[in-house]
PDB file of C-alpha atoms in Angstrom:
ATOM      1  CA  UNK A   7    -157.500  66.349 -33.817  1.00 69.00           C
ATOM      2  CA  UNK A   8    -158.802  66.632 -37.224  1.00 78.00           C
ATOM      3  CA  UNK A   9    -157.499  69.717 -39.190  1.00 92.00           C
ATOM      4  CA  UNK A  10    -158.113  70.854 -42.685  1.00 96.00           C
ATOM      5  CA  UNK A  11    -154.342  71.045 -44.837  1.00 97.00           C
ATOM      6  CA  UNK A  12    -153.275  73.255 -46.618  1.00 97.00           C
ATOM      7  CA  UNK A  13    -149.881  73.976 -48.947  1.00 97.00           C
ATOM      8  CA  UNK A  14    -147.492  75.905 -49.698  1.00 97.00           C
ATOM      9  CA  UNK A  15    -148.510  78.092 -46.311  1.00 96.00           C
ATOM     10  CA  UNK A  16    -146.077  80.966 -47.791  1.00 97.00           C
ATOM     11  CA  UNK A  17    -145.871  81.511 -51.818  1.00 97.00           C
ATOM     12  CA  UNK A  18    -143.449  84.165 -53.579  1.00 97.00           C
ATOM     13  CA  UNK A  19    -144.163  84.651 -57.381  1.00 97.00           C
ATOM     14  CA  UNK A  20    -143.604  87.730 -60.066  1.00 96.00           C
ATOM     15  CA  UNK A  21    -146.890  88.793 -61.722  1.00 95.00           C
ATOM     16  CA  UNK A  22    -147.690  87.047 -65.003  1.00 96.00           C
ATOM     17  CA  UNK A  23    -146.681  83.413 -63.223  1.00 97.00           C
ATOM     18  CA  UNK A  24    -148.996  80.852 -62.131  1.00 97.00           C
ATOM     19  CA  UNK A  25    -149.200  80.023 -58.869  1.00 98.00           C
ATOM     20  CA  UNK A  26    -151.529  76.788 -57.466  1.00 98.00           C
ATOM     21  CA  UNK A  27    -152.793  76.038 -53.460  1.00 98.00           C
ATOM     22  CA  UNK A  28    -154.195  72.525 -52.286  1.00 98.00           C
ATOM     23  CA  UNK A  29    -156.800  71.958 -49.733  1.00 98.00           C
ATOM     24  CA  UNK A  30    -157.075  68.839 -47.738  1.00 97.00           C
ATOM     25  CA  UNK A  31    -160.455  68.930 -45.847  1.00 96.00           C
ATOM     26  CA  UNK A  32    -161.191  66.968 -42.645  1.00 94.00           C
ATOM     27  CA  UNK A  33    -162.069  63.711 -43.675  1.00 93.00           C
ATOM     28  CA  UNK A  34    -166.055  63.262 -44.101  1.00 90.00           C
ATOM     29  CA  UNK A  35    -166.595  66.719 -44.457  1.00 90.00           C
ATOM     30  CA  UNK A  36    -168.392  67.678 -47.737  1.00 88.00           C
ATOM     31  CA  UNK A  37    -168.515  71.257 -48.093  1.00 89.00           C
ATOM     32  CA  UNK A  38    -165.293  73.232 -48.535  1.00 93.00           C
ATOM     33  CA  UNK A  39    -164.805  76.742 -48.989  1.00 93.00           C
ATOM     34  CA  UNK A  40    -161.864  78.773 -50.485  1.00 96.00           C
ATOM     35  CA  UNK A  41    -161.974  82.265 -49.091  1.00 96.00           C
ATOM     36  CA  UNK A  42    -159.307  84.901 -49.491  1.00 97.00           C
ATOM     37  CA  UNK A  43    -158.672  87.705 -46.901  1.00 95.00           C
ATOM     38  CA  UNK A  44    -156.496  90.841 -47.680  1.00 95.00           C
ATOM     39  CA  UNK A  45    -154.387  92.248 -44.941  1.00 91.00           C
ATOM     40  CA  UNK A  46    -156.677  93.981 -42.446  1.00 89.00           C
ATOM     41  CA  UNK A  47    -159.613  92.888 -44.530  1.00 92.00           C
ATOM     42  CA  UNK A  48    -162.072  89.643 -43.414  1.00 93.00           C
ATOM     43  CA  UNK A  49    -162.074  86.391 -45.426  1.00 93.00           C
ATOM     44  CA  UNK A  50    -164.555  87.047 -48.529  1.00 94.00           C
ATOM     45  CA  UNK A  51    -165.859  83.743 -50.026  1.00 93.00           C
ATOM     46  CA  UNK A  52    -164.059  83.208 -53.372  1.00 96.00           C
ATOM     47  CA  UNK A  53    -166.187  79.497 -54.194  1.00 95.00           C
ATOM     48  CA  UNK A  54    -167.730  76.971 -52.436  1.00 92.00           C
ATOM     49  CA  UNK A  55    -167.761  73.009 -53.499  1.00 92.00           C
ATOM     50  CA  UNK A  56    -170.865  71.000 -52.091  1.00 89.00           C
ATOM     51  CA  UNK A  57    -168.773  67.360 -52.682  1.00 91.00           C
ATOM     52  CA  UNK A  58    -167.429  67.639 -56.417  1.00 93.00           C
ATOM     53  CA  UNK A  59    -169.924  70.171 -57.575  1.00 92.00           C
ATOM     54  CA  UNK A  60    -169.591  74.151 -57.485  1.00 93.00           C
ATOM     55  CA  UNK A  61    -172.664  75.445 -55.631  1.00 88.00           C
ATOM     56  CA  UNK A  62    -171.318  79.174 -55.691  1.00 88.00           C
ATOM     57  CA  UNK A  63    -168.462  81.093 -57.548  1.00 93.00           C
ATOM     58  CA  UNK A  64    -169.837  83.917 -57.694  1.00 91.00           C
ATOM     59  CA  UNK A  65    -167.211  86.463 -56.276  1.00 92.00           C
ATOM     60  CA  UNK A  66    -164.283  84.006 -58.388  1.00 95.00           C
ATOM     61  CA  UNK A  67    -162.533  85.949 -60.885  1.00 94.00           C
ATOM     62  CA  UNK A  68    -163.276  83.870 -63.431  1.00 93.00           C
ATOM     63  CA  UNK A  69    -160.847  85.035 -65.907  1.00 95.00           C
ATOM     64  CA  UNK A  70    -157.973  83.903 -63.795  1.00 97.00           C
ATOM     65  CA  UNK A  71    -159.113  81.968 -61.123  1.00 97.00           C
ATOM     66  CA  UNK A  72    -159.924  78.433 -61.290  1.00 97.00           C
ATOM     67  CA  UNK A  73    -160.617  75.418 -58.500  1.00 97.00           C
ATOM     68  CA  UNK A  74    -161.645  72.257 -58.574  1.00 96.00           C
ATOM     69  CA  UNK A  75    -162.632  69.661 -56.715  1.00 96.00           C
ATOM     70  CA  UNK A  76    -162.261  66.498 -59.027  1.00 86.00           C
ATOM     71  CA  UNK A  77    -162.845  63.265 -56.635  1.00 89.00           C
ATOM     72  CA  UNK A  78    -165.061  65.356 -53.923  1.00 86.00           C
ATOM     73  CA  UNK A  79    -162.106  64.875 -51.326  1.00 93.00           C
ATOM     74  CA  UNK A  80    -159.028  67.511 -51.888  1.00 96.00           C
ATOM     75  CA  UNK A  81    -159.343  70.603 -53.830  1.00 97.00           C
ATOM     76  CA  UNK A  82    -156.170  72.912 -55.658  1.00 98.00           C
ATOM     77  CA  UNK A  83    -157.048  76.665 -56.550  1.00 98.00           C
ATOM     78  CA  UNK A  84    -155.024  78.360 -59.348  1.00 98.00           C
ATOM     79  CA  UNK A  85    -154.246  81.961 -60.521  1.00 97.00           C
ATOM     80  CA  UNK A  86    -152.791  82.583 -64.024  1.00 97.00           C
ATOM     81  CA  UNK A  87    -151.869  85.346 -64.165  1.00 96.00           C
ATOM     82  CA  UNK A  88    -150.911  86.329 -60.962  1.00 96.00           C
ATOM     83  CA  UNK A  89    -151.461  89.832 -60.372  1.00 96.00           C
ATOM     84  CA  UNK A  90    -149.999  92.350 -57.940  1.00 96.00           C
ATOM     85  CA  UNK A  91    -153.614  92.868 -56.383  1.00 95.00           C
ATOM     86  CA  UNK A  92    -153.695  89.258 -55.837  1.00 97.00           C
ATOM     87  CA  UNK A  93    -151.312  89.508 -52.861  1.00 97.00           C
ATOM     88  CA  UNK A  94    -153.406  87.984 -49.754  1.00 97.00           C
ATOM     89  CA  UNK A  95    -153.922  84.707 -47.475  1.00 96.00           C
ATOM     90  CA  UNK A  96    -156.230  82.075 -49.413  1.00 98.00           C
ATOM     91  CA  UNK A  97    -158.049  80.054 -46.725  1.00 97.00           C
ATOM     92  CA  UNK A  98    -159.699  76.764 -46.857  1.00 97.00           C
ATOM     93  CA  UNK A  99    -162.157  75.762 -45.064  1.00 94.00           C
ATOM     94  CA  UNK A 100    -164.474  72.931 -44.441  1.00 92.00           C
ATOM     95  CA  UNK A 101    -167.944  71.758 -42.823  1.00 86.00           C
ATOM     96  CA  UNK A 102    -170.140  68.585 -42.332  1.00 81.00           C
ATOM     97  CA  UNK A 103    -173.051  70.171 -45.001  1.00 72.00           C
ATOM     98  CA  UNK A 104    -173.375  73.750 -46.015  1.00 67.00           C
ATOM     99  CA  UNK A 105    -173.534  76.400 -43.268  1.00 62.00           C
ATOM    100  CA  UNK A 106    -177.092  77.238 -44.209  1.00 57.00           C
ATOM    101  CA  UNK A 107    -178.337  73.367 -42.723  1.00 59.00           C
ATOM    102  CA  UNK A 108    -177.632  74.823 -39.550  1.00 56.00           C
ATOM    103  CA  UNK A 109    -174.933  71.958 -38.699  1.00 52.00           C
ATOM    104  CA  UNK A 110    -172.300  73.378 -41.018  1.00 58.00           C
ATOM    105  CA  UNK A 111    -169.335  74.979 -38.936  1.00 79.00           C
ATOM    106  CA  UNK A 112    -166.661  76.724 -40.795  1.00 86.00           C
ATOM    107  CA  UNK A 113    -162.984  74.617 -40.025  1.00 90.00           C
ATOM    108  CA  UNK A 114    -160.507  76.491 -41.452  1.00 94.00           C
ATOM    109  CA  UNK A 115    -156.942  75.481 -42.382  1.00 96.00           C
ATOM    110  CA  UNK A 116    -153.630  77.766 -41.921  1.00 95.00           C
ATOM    111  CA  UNK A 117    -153.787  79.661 -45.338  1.00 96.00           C
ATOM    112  CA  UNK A 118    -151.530  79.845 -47.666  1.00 97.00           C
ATOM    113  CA  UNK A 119    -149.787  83.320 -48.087  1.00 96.00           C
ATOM    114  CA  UNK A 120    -149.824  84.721 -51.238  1.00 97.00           C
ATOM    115  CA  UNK A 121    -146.779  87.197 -52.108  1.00 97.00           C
ATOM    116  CA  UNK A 122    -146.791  89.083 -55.661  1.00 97.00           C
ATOM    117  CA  UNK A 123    -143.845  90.896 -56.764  1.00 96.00           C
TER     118      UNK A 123
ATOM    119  CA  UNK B  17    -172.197  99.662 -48.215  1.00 67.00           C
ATOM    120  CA  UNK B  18    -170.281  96.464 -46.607  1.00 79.00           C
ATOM    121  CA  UNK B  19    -172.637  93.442 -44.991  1.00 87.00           C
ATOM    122  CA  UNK B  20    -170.916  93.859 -42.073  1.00 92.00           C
ATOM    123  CA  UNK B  21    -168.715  96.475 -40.807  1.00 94.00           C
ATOM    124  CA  UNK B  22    -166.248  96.318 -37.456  1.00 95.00           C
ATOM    125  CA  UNK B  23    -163.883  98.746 -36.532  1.00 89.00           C
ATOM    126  CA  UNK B  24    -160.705  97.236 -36.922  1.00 86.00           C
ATOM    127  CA  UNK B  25    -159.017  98.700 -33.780  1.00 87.00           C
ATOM    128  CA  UNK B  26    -156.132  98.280 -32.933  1.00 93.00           C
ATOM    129  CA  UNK B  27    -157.913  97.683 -29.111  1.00 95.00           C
ATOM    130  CA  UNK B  28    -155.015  97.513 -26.389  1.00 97.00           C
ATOM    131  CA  UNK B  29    -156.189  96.564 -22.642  1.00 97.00           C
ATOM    132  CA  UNK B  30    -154.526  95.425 -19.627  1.00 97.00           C
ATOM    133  CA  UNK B  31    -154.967  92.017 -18.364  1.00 97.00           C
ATOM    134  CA  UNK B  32    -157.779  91.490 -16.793  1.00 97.00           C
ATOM    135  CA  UNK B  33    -159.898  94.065 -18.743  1.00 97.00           C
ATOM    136  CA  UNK B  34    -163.503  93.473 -19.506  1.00 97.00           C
ATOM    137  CA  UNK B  35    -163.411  94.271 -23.097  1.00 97.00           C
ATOM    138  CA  UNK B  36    -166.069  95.130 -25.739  1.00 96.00           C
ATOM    139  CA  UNK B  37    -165.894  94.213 -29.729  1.00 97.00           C
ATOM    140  CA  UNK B  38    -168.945  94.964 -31.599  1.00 96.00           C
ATOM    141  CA  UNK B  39    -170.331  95.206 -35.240  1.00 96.00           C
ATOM    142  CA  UNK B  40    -172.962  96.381 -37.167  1.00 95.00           C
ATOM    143  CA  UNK B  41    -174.641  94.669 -39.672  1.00 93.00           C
ATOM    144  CA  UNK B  42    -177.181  95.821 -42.547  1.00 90.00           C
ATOM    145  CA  UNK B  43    -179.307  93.073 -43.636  1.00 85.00           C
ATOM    146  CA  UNK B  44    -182.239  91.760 -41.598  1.00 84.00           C
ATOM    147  CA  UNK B  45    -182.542  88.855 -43.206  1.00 82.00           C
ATOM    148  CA  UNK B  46    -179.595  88.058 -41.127  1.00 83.00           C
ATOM    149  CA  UNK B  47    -180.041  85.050 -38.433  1.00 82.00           C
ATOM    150  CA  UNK B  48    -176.817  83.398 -37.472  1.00 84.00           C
ATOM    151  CA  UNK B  49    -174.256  85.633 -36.056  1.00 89.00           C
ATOM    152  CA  UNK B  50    -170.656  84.324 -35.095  1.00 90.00           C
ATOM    153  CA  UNK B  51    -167.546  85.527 -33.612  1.00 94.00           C
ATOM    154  CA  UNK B  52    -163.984  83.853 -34.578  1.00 94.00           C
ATOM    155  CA  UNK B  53    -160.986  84.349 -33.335  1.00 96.00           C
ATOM    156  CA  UNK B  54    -157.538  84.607 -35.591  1.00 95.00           C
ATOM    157  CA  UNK B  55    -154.076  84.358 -34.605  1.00 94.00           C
ATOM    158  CA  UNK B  56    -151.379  85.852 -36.311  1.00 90.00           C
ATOM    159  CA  UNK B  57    -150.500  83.821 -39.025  1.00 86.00           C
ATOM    160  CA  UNK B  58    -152.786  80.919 -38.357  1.00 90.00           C
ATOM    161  CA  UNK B  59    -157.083  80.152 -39.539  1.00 92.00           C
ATOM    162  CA  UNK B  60    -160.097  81.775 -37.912  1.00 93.00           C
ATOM    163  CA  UNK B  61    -161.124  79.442 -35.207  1.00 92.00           C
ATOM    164  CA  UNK B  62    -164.730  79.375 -34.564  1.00 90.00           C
ATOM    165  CA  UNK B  63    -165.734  81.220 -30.423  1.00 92.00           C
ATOM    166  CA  UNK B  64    -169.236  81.695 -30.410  1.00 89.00           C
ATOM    167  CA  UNK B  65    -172.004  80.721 -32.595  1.00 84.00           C
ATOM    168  CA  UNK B  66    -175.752  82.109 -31.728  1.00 83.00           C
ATOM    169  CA  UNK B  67    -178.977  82.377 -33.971  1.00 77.00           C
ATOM    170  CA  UNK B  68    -180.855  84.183 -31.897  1.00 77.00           C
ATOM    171  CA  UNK B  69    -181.221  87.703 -30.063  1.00 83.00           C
ATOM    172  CA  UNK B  70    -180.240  88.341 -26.324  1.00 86.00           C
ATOM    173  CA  UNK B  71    -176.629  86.726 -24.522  1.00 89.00           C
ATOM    174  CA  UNK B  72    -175.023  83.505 -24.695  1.00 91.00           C
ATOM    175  CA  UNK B  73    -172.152  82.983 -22.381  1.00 93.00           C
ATOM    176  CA  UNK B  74    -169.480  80.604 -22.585  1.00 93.00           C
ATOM    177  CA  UNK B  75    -166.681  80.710 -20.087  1.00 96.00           C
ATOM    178  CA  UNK B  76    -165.026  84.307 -20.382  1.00 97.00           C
ATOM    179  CA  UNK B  77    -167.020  84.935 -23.248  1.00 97.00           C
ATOM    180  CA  UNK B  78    -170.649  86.068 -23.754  1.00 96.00           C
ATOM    181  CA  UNK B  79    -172.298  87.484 -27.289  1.00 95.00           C
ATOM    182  CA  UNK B  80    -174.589  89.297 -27.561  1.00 95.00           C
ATOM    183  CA  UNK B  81    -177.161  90.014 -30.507  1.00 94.00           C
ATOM    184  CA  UNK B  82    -179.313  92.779 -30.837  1.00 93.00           C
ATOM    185  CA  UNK B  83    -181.391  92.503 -34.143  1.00 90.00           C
ATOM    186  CA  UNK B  84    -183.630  95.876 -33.624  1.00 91.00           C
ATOM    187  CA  UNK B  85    -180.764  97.387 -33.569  1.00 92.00           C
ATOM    188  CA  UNK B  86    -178.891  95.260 -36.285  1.00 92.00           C
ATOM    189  CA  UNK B  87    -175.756  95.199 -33.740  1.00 93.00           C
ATOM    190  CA  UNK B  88    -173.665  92.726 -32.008  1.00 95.00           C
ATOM    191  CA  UNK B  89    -171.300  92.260 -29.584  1.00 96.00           C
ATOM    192  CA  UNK B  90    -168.459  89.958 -27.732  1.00 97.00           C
ATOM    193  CA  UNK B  91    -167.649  90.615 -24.371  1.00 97.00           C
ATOM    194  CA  UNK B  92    -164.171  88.911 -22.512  1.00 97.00           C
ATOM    195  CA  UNK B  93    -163.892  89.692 -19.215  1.00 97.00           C
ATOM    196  CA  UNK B  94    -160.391  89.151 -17.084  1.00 97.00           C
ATOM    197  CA  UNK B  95    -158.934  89.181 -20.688  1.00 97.00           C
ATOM    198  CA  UNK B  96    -155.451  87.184 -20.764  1.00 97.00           C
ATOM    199  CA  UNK B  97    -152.612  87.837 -22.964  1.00 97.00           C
ATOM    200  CA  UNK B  98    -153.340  84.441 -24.315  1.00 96.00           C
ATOM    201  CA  UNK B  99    -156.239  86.757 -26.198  1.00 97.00           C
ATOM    202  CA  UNK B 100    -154.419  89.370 -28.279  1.00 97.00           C
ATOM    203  CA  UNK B 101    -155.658  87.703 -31.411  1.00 97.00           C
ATOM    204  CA  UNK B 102    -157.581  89.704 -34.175  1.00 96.00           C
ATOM    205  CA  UNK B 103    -161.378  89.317 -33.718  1.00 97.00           C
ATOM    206  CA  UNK B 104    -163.809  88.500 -36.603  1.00 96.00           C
ATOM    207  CA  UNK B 105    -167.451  88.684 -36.498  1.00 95.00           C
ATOM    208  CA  UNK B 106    -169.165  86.574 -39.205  1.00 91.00           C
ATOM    209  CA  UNK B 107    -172.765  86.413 -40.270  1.00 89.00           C
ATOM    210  CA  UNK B 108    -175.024  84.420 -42.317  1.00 82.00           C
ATOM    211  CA  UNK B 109    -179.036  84.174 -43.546  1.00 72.00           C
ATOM    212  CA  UNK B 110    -180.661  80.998 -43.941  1.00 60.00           C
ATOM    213  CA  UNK B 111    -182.194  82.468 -47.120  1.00 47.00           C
ATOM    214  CA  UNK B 112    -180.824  79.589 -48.830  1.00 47.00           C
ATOM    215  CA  UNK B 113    -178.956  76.180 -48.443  1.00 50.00           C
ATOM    216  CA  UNK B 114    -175.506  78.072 -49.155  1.00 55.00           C
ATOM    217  CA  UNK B 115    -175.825  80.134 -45.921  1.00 62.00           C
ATOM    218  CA  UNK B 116    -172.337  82.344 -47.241  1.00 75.00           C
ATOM    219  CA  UNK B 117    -170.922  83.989 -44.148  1.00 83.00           C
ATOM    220  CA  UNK B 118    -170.161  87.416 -44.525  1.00 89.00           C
ATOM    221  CA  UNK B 119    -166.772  88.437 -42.416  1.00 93.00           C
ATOM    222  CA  UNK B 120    -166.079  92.057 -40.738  1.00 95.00           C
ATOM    223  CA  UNK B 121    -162.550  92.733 -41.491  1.00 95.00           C
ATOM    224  CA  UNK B 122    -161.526  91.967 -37.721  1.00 95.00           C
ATOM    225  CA  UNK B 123    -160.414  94.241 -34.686  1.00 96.00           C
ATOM    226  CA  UNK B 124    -157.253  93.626 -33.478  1.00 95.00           C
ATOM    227  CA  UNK B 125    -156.561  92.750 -29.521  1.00 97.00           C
ATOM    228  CA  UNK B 126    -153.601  93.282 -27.667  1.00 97.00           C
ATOM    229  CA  UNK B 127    -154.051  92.107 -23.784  1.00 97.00           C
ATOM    230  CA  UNK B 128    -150.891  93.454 -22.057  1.00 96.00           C
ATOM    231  CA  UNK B 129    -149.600  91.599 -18.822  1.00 95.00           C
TER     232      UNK B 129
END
């Protein structure tokens, strides 16, 4: 069965230090998410890639956040600087066509959790 | 005030427990209502997907969507221990081609043998 990949699944870093995740949607799949979800908190949509393009990074912290999607297929999210508030699981998650064309079901990968000391 | 708000629990049943999850949601613009469930440590895995009010039922599951009242709900009946998993309902408009889902923060199950 098809899953979306993602790595490291557990990260350890001081504040100050970069720190970098990679996605590997499902193959065919054009949309993919990055969400991150604080302990006891939902995921909350951090950006959203339709192919190689941004269609909405609106909730990114822009001043130290960054992804991109280069070749449409895998995607790598960076912090720099890691903060101590940035201590969560960063999901990835991918769909057929945006959720919003009514055939766009969320696949999520296994996180990757996020550990600021 | 949240999108979406769901009281995180913790919910602890016996097995084979009908039991009840349910969130409120502001927004009536509001069309496609979900409900995923998340293992510890692992993804949200899609359950139930519905755009429309009144029940859908799927095995041990049925959701339910009440828009009047801006509410909905997942039901399990003879809940396993295979379902202690934290519970997240999701929604979405169709307001535009990005459809963002908007998560509750989850209620956590615990189905004791």
């Amino acid at each position: 069965e098809a899953e979306v990949a993602q790595s490291p699944r557990y990260k350890i870093t001081e504040k100050s230090q970069a720190v970098a995740f990679w996605c590997d949607p499902i193959s065919g799949h054009a949309t993919l998410y990055w969400y991150r979800q604080i302990l006891g908190q939902g995921p909350e949509l951090l950006v959203q890639f339709q192919d190689e393009s941004v269609v909405d990074d609106s909730q990114l912290p822009k001043d130290r956040f960054s992804a991109e999607r280069l070749k449409g297929v895998d995607s790598t999210l960076k912090i720099q600087p890691a903060e101590l508030g940035d201590s969560a699981m960063y999901l990835c998650a991918s769909s057929l066509a945006p959720f919003g064309s009514g055939t766009g079901e969320l696949f999520f990968g296994e996180g990757s959790r996020l550990t600021v000391l | 005030q949240k999108e979406v708000e769901q009281d995180p629990g913790p919910l602890s049943v016996p097995e084979g427990a009908i039991v009840s999850l349910n969130c409120t949601y502001s927004n009536s613009a509001f069309q496609y209502f979900m409900w995923y469930r998340q293992y510890s440590r692992k993804g949200p895995e899609l359950l139930m997907y519905t755009y429309s009010s009144g029940n859908k039922e799927d095995g041990r599951f049925t959701a339910q969507v009440d828009k009047s009242s801006k509410y909905i709900s997942l039901f399990i009946r003879d809940s396993q221990p295979s379902d202690s998993a934290t519970y997240l309902c999701a929604i979405s408009d169709r307001g535009s081609t990005l459809g963002r889902l908007y998560f509750g923060r989850g209620t956590q199950l615990t189905v004791w043998p």
